[in-house]
Steps between C-alpha positions, in 0.01 A plus 500: 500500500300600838455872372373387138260290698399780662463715208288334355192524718555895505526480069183288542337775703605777307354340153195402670409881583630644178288245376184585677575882412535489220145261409319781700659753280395258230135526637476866501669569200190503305340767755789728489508493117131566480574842744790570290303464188486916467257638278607614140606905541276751381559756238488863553476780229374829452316655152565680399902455510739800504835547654346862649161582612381842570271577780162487422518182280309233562639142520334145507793272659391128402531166744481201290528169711620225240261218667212311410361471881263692665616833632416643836608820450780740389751755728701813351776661691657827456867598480483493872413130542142662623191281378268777298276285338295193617266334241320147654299344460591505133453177235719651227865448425558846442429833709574875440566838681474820367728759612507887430874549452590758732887600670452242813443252269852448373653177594441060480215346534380118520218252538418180592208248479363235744225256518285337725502176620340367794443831675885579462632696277825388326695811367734529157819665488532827379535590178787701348539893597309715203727860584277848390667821463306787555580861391269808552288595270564769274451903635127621556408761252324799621150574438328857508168671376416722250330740573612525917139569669405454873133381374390370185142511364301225305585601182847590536783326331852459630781360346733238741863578361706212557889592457788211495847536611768642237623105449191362386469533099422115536143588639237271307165516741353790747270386740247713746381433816224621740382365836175519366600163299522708211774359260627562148845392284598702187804385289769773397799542333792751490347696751622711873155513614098416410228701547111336561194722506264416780145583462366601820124313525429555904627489823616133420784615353622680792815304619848421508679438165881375392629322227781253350686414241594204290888452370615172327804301683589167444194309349247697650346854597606594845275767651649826706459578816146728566495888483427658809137598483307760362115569683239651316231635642112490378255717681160494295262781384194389686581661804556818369177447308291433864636813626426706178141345550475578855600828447290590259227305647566766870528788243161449294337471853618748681399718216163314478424594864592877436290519207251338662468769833560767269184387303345481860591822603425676167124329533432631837683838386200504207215367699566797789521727251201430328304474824625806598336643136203333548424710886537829336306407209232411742548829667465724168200313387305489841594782663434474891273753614543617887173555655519758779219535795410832628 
């Protein structure tokens, strides 16, 4: 009887605190649901969609946050975890990267969202891993001229012979390059190699030149790797011109100044001559007579 007397003060106790825990768990229940209350996941994808991509292609990967509020801005994050792509402040619910496909790029990638509230920024999770698989891009043809000069002249024409690898009868498109920003694509078929005249203008076409080609895989045309590149090399007529000119020009006065002391010399030749003439004409005519005093 004395210990359930007892007990019951300590029970009394015990209640009381559980009590008073648990209405200031009650009170902050509605505070740690509105921290908990995570923002809806955002969508990743990538367009266009194919189990392989080749190096060189280029691919828009798509964050779509599935939320009517007010976005901050968006984060992308490679296969590393590594953030590659900020984009704030931003007001739509969707943002894109573009990537050029290339070897390194193999491997997951996510995003997230967050807004803005208050000066703090409250995050989303991320969304679900979007995996690429890169492969390399087919073998670089070779390119070559025709006809093989050191210097070409305004004028001149020279073919760019582009030749594809023995394993590519599913060539569809040739494209040539320059670093001059010259550019041009020609569509093929059943062919090892394509040849396209250049017309040599002027020493703007002087430069380095290479070219691609197209092959169809999966939905679309994957390009090859570049040739190696070709230079050609424009040297224009005018200087030649300038030293014909100057040449000419030292050789028409050179002879100019000969001609002219030989028409000198010949005059004076001619006038002492006929000077000469005129004395012993004189002398015939007026004989001198010599007076002698005795």
């Amino acid at each position: 009887m004395i210990i359930y007397c007892l007990m019951i003060p300590l029970i009394s106790s015990l209640l009381s605190s559980q009590c008073n825990f648990l209405a200031a768990f009650l009170q902050l229940l509605p505070l740690a649901v509105s921290f908990a209350d995570l923002l809806p996941v955002p969508i990743l994808s990538a367009d266009p969609r194919h189990d392989v991509y080749y190096e060189g292609e280029r691919v828009t990967m798509t964050c779509s946050a599935p939320t009517m509020r007010k976005i901050g801005g968006f984060r992308f994050f490679n296969q590393t975890g590594e953030q590659i792509d900020l984009q704030t402040p931003y007001s739509l619910t969707t943002a894109w990267l573009h990537l050029t496909a290339t070897k390194a790029s193999s491997g997951e990638y996510t995003c997230m969202y967050f807004l803005k509230e208050s000066g703090q920024e409250i995050p989303s999770n991320r969304s679900l891993p979007l995996s690429l698989k890169v492969q390399a891009a087919p073998t670089a043809p070779t390119l070559s001229l025709d006809p093989q000069q050191q210097v070409y002249r305004p004028g001149n024409r020279v073919n760019l012979v582009c030749s594809f690898p023995s394993s590519s009868d599913d060539v569809k498109e040739v494209q040539y390059y320059a670093d001059t920003g010259f550019a041009v694509s020609v569509r093929v078929s059943n062919v090892k190699n394509h040849s396209f005249s250049l017309m040599i203008k002027g020493e703007a076409d002087s430069g380095s030149y290479s070219c691609a080609y197209f092959v169809n895989k999966a939905t679309c045309p994957i390009r090859s790797e570049l040739s190696p590149s070709v230079i050609v090399y424009v040297k224009s007529h005018k200087i030649s011109w300038l030293r014909e000119i100057i040449v000419g020009g030292s050789f028409f006065t050179i002879n100019g100044f000969i001609f002219f002391f030989s028409h000198c010399l010949m005059k004076r030749r001619d006038l002492e001559e006929g000077f000469r003439g005129t004395n012993e004409r004189n002398e015939t005519n007026y004989p001198v007579k010599v007076f002698s005093i005795s």
